[in-house]
C-alpha cells in the first residue's frame, strides 16, 4: 500500500514547549477548571502541611497538554518545596535516579513525566524509595558485589502519564492518590486563552476568545499555541489586531476547523473512511498508512476523536462514527451497517 507522506501538524506538534513557561498559572487559584481534582489536591496539601509531612505520592493521568506538569509545579509552590522534573525515558541509568533522589531536599517533589515509560530496573529502585525512603544500590559485580543502603529524605513522587493502563500494577499501587485530568469545556478554554492573551499583551477583540476556544480541542496547550500562531499572522499579514476576521483567516491557513478538528485528525478520519471503508482498522495499520507512530495516534490524536464521538474503538479496531462522515462531508449512508446475527 502506498504510504501517505507524514503530516506535520503545526499546532498539535510538540515542538515549542520552552515558550509555555510564561503562560503557566502561578497558583492553584489561577489554574482554570479540573475543579474536583483541584479540590482533592488542595485537601492533600492542607492535610500534609498541617501534619508537617510530605505530600503522598500522586499519579496524574490524561491526554497531553491538559495541565499535569503545571499541577506538579503548583503543588511544589503550595508546599513551599523544590520540584525536580524528569521523564520516564530520560531516567535511563540507576545512577541518574540515585543522583536526583539524594539531591532532593526534605519534602521535595520529583516529577516524572511519561512515567509509564520507566524501565523495569528503575521501577524496582523506586519501590523502596517510595515506600521506605531508602535506595539499595549494588556495587561491583561477581563475588565482590555488595549492596549499599542509602537513606533518603522523605519526598513525594508525582508521576504523569498519558497511558495509565500501561503502568505496572506494583508501581500504580504505591501512589496514595490517583487523579485524572479531563478535556476542558469552551468556557474554561476561553478563560485560559484570555489570560494568556493578557500575558502576551495581545488584546483579543469581540468573540475572538470563543473562536479560539472552539478550535482548541479542549486542551490549554493547543489553545495557547493557536493564540501565538494567530498573533503571528495578525502581525505579518494583518494590522496587528487579533480580530475575528484574522482568526478565521489564520485558522484556515493552519487547517484548523471550527469543529476543533486539525489536519491530522481529518487525515485519520479520511483514512478510516476512504481506505478502510469506515473500519474497523487496527492501530498499527492505520499508523503505517499515515506515516505516524502508533503511540502518537493513540496518545495525542485519538482521545479527542473518541471523546467527541468521531471514532469508536471496538475489539476489531477503530471505526469511523456517523459524525466523522458528517465532518468530512461524506454521505453517512455509506457507513457500513454492523453485521447482523445471520449476515
Ligand atoms: P501536560 O503536562 O498535561 O502535558 P502542561 O501542564 O505542560 O500539560 O500544560 C500545557 C500548557 O497549558 C502550560 O503551559 C499551561 O500554561 C497551560 N495550562 C494547562 N492547564 C491549564 C489550566 N488549567 N489553566 C491555565 N493554563 C493551563
PDB file of N, CA, C and O in Angstrom, residues 121-154:
ATOM      1  N   UNK A 121      14.068  -1.789  35.547  1.00  0.00           N
ATOM      2  CA  UNK A 121      15.134  -1.675  36.548  1.00  0.00           C
ATOM      3  C   UNK A 121      14.925  -0.431  37.405  1.00  0.00           C
ATOM      4  O   UNK A 121      15.003  -0.471  38.640  1.00  0.00           O
ATOM      5  N   UNK A 122      14.645   0.697  36.753  1.00  0.00           N
ATOM      6  CA  UNK A 122      14.463   1.946  37.514  1.00  0.00           C
ATOM      7  C   UNK A 122      13.238   1.822  38.420  1.00  0.00           C
ATOM      8  O   UNK A 122      13.247   2.271  39.572  1.00  0.00           O
ATOM      9  N   UNK A 123      12.182   1.175  37.891  1.00  0.00           N
ATOM     10  CA  UNK A 123      10.981   0.978  38.708  1.00  0.00           C
ATOM     11  C   UNK A 123      11.327   0.249  40.002  1.00  0.00           C
ATOM     12  O   UNK A 123      10.870   0.614  41.075  1.00  0.00           O
ATOM     13  N   UNK A 124      12.157  -0.800  39.872  1.00  0.00           N
ATOM     14  CA  UNK A 124      12.483  -1.600  41.056  1.00  0.00           C
ATOM     15  C   UNK A 124      13.274  -0.789  42.086  1.00  0.00           C
ATOM     16  O   UNK A 124      13.140  -0.999  43.274  1.00  0.00           O
ATOM     17  N   UNK A 125      14.088   0.159  41.605  1.00  0.00           N
ATOM     18  CA  UNK A 125      14.797   1.048  42.543  1.00  0.00           C
ATOM     19  C   UNK A 125      13.797   1.976  43.228  1.00  0.00           C
ATOM     20  O   UNK A 125      13.987   2.380  44.371  1.00  0.00           O
ATOM     21  N   UNK A 126      12.760   2.327  42.481  1.00  0.00           N
ATOM     22  CA  UNK A 126      11.805   3.306  43.026  1.00  0.00           C
ATOM     23  C   UNK A 126      10.952   2.748  44.163  1.00  0.00           C
ATOM     24  O   UNK A 126      10.577   3.480  45.081  1.00  0.00           O
ATOM     25  N   UNK A 127      10.632   1.445  44.082  1.00  0.00           N
ATOM     26  CA  UNK A 127       9.695   0.901  45.081  1.00  0.00           C
ATOM     27  C   UNK A 127      10.135   1.171  46.525  1.00  0.00           C
ATOM     28  O   UNK A 127       9.385   1.786  47.289  1.00  0.00           O
ATOM     29  N   UNK A 128      11.372   0.725  46.929  1.00  0.00           N
ATOM     30  CA  UNK A 128      11.762   1.004  48.322  1.00  0.00           C
ATOM     31  C   UNK A 128      11.938   2.498  48.583  1.00  0.00           C
ATOM     32  O   UNK A 128      11.719   2.963  49.709  1.00  0.00           O
ATOM     33  N   UNK A 129      12.305   3.249  47.535  1.00  0.00           N
ATOM     34  CA  UNK A 129      12.458   4.696  47.734  1.00  0.00           C
ATOM     35  C   UNK A 129      11.101   5.306  48.065  1.00  0.00           C
ATOM     36  O   UNK A 129      10.973   6.133  48.975  1.00  0.00           O
ATOM     37  N   UNK A 130      10.064   4.885  47.353  1.00  0.00           N
ATOM     38  CA  UNK A 130       8.724   5.441  47.591  1.00  0.00           C
ATOM     39  C   UNK A 130       8.174   4.982  48.940  1.00  0.00           C
ATOM     40  O   UNK A 130       7.511   5.731  49.638  1.00  0.00           O
ATOM     41  N   UNK A 131       8.431   3.732  49.287  1.00  0.00           N
ATOM     42  CA  UNK A 131       7.814   3.181  50.499  1.00  0.00           C
ATOM     43  C   UNK A 131       8.562   3.502  51.774  1.00  0.00           C
ATOM     44  O   UNK A 131       7.964   3.875  52.775  1.00  0.00           O
ATOM     45  N   UNK A 132       9.883   3.315  51.738  1.00  0.00           N
ATOM     46  CA  UNK A 132      10.663   3.430  52.982  1.00  0.00           C
ATOM     47  C   UNK A 132      11.766   4.464  52.900  1.00  0.00           C
ATOM     48  O   UNK A 132      12.688   4.464  53.730  1.00  0.00           O
ATOM     49  N   UNK A 133      11.740   5.295  51.890  1.00  0.00           N
ATOM     50  CA  UNK A 133      12.799   6.311  51.685  1.00  0.00           C
ATOM     51  C   UNK A 133      14.191   5.693  51.768  1.00  0.00           C
ATOM     52  O   UNK A 133      15.056   6.164  52.493  1.00  0.00           O
ATOM     53  N   UNK A 134      14.366   4.596  51.060  1.00  0.00           N
ATOM     54  CA  UNK A 134      15.718   4.031  51.012  1.00  0.00           C
ATOM     55  C   UNK A 134      16.012   3.535  49.604  1.00  0.00           C
ATOM     56  O   UNK A 134      15.094   3.216  48.830  1.00  0.00           O
ATOM     57  N   UNK A 135      17.312   3.531  49.291  1.00  0.00           N
ATOM     58  CA  UNK A 135      17.757   3.012  47.990  1.00  0.00           C
ATOM     59  C   UNK A 135      18.771   1.925  48.261  1.00  0.00           C
ATOM     60  O   UNK A 135      19.704   2.128  49.044  1.00  0.00           O
ATOM     61  N   UNK A 136      18.589   0.759  47.671  1.00  0.00           N
ATOM     62  CA  UNK A 136      19.572  -0.317  47.808  1.00  0.00           C
ATOM     63  C   UNK A 136      20.371  -0.377  46.517  1.00  0.00           C
ATOM     64  O   UNK A 136      19.838  -0.723  45.476  1.00  0.00           O
ATOM     65  N   UNK A 137      21.634  -0.006  46.634  1.00  0.00           N
ATOM     66  CA  UNK A 137      22.454   0.057  45.424  1.00  0.00           C
ATOM     67  C   UNK A 137      23.460  -1.077  45.431  1.00  0.00           C
ATOM     68  O   UNK A 137      24.113  -1.330  46.443  1.00  0.00           O
ATOM     69  N   UNK A 138      23.563  -1.725  44.277  1.00  0.00           N
ATOM     70  CA  UNK A 138      24.514  -2.829  44.162  1.00  0.00           C
ATOM     71  C   UNK A 138      25.832  -2.283  43.633  1.00  0.00           C
ATOM     72  O   UNK A 138      25.877  -1.653  42.577  1.00  0.00           O
ATOM     73  N   UNK A 139      26.910  -2.488  44.393  1.00  0.00           N
ATOM     74  CA  UNK A 139      28.229  -2.037  43.946  1.00  0.00           C
ATOM     75  C   UNK A 139      29.020  -3.256  43.467  1.00  0.00           C
ATOM     76  O   UNK A 139      28.949  -4.319  44.079  1.00  0.00           O
ATOM     77  N   UNK A 140      29.746  -3.058  42.406  1.00  0.00           N
ATOM     78  CA  UNK A 140      30.564  -4.131  41.826  1.00  0.00           C
ATOM     79  C   UNK A 140      29.692  -5.291  41.328  1.00  0.00           C
ATOM     80  O   UNK A 140      28.498  -5.353  41.597  1.00  0.00           O
ATOM     81  N   UNK A 141      30.344  -6.207  40.636  1.00  0.00           N
ATOM     82  CA  UNK A 141      29.656  -7.406  40.155  1.00  0.00           C
ATOM     83  C   UNK A 141      30.417  -8.628  40.619  1.00  0.00           C
ATOM     84  O   UNK A 141      31.534  -8.525  41.107  1.00  0.00           O
ATOM     85  N   UNK A 142      29.845  -9.783  40.423  1.00  0.00           N
ATOM     86  CA  UNK A 142      30.523 -11.040  40.733  1.00  0.00           C
ATOM     87  C   UNK A 142      30.731 -11.221  42.218  1.00  0.00           C
ATOM     88  O   UNK A 142      29.941 -10.715  43.027  1.00  0.00           O
ATOM     89  N   UNK A 143      31.809 -11.927  42.606  1.00  0.00           N
ATOM     90  CA  UNK A 143      31.997 -12.286  44.029  1.00  0.00           C
ATOM     91  C   UNK A 143      32.166 -11.069  44.919  1.00  0.00           C
ATOM     92  O   UNK A 143      31.815 -11.095  46.095  1.00  0.00           O
ATOM     93  N   UNK A 144      32.709  -9.953  44.366  1.00  0.00           N
ATOM     94  CA  UNK A 144      32.935  -8.787  45.234  1.00  0.00           C
ATOM     95  C   UNK A 144      31.707  -7.870  45.296  1.00  0.00           C
ATOM     96  O   UNK A 144      31.774  -6.791  45.878  1.00  0.00           O
ATOM     97  N   UNK A 145      30.598  -8.314  44.700  1.00  0.00           N
ATOM     98  CA  UNK A 145      29.397  -7.458  44.703  1.00  0.00           C
ATOM     99  C   UNK A 145      28.894  -7.259  46.125  1.00  0.00           C
ATOM    100  O   UNK A 145      28.902  -8.168  46.939  1.00  0.00           O
ATOM    101  N   UNK A 146      28.510  -6.024  46.455  1.00  0.00           N
ATOM    102  CA  UNK A 146      27.898  -5.795  47.769  1.00  0.00           C
ATOM    103  C   UNK A 146      26.827  -4.727  47.615  1.00  0.00           C
ATOM    104  O   UNK A 146      26.875  -3.915  46.681  1.00  0.00           O
ATOM    105  N   UNK A 147      25.901  -4.772  48.522  1.00  0.00           N
ATOM    106  CA  UNK A 147      24.776  -3.848  48.434  1.00  0.00           C
ATOM    107  C   UNK A 147      24.942  -2.744  49.481  1.00  0.00           C
ATOM    108  O   UNK A 147      25.323  -3.013  50.619  1.00  0.00           O
ATOM    109  N   UNK A 148      24.702  -1.523  49.061  1.00  0.00           N
ATOM    110  CA  UNK A 148      24.807  -0.395  49.988  1.00  0.00           C
ATOM    111  C   UNK A 148      23.419   0.226  50.133  1.00  0.00           C
ATOM    112  O   UNK A 148      22.723   0.421  49.151  1.00  0.00           O
ATOM    113  N   UNK A 149      23.046   0.503  51.347  1.00  0.00           N
ATOM    114  CA  UNK A 149      21.721   1.099  51.571  1.00  0.00           C
ATOM    115  C   UNK A 149      21.859   2.596  51.827  1.00  0.00           C
ATOM    116  O   UNK A 149      22.613   3.013  52.704  1.00  0.00           O
ATOM    117  N   UNK A 150      21.141   3.401  51.025  1.00  0.00           N
ATOM    118  CA  UNK A 150      21.172   4.855  51.219  1.00  0.00           C
ATOM    119  C   UNK A 150      19.845   5.300  51.798  1.00  0.00           C
ATOM    120  O   UNK A 150      18.784   4.891  51.326  1.00  0.00           O
ATOM    121  N   UNK A 151      19.907   6.145  52.819  1.00  0.00           N
ATOM    122  CA  UNK A 151      18.659   6.671  53.395  1.00  0.00           C
ATOM    123  C   UNK A 151      18.345   8.001  52.696  1.00  0.00           C
ATOM    124  O   UNK A 151      19.242   8.826  52.490  1.00  0.00           O
ATOM    125  N   UNK A 152      17.108   8.165  52.306  1.00  0.00           N
ATOM    126  CA  UNK A 152      16.714   9.399  51.606  1.00  0.00           C
ATOM    127  C   UNK A 152      15.879  10.281  52.521  1.00  0.00           C
ATOM    128  O   UNK A 152      15.282   9.798  53.487  1.00  0.00           O
ATOM    129  N   UNK A 153      15.807  11.570  52.178  1.00  0.00           N
ATOM    130  CA  UNK A 153      14.835  12.436  52.867  1.00  0.00           C
ATOM    131  C   UNK A 153      13.436  12.008  52.418  1.00  0.00           C
ATOM    132  O   UNK A 153      13.272  11.545  51.292  1.00  0.00           O
ATOM    133  N   UNK A 154      12.427  12.199  53.275  1.00  0.00           N
ATOM    134  CA  UNK A 154      11.064  11.923  52.806  1.00  0.00           C
ATOM    135  C   UNK A 154      10.772  12.809  51.595  1.00  0.00           C
ATOM    136  O   UNK A 154      11.079  14.005  51.624  1.00  0.00           O
TER     137      UNK A 154
END
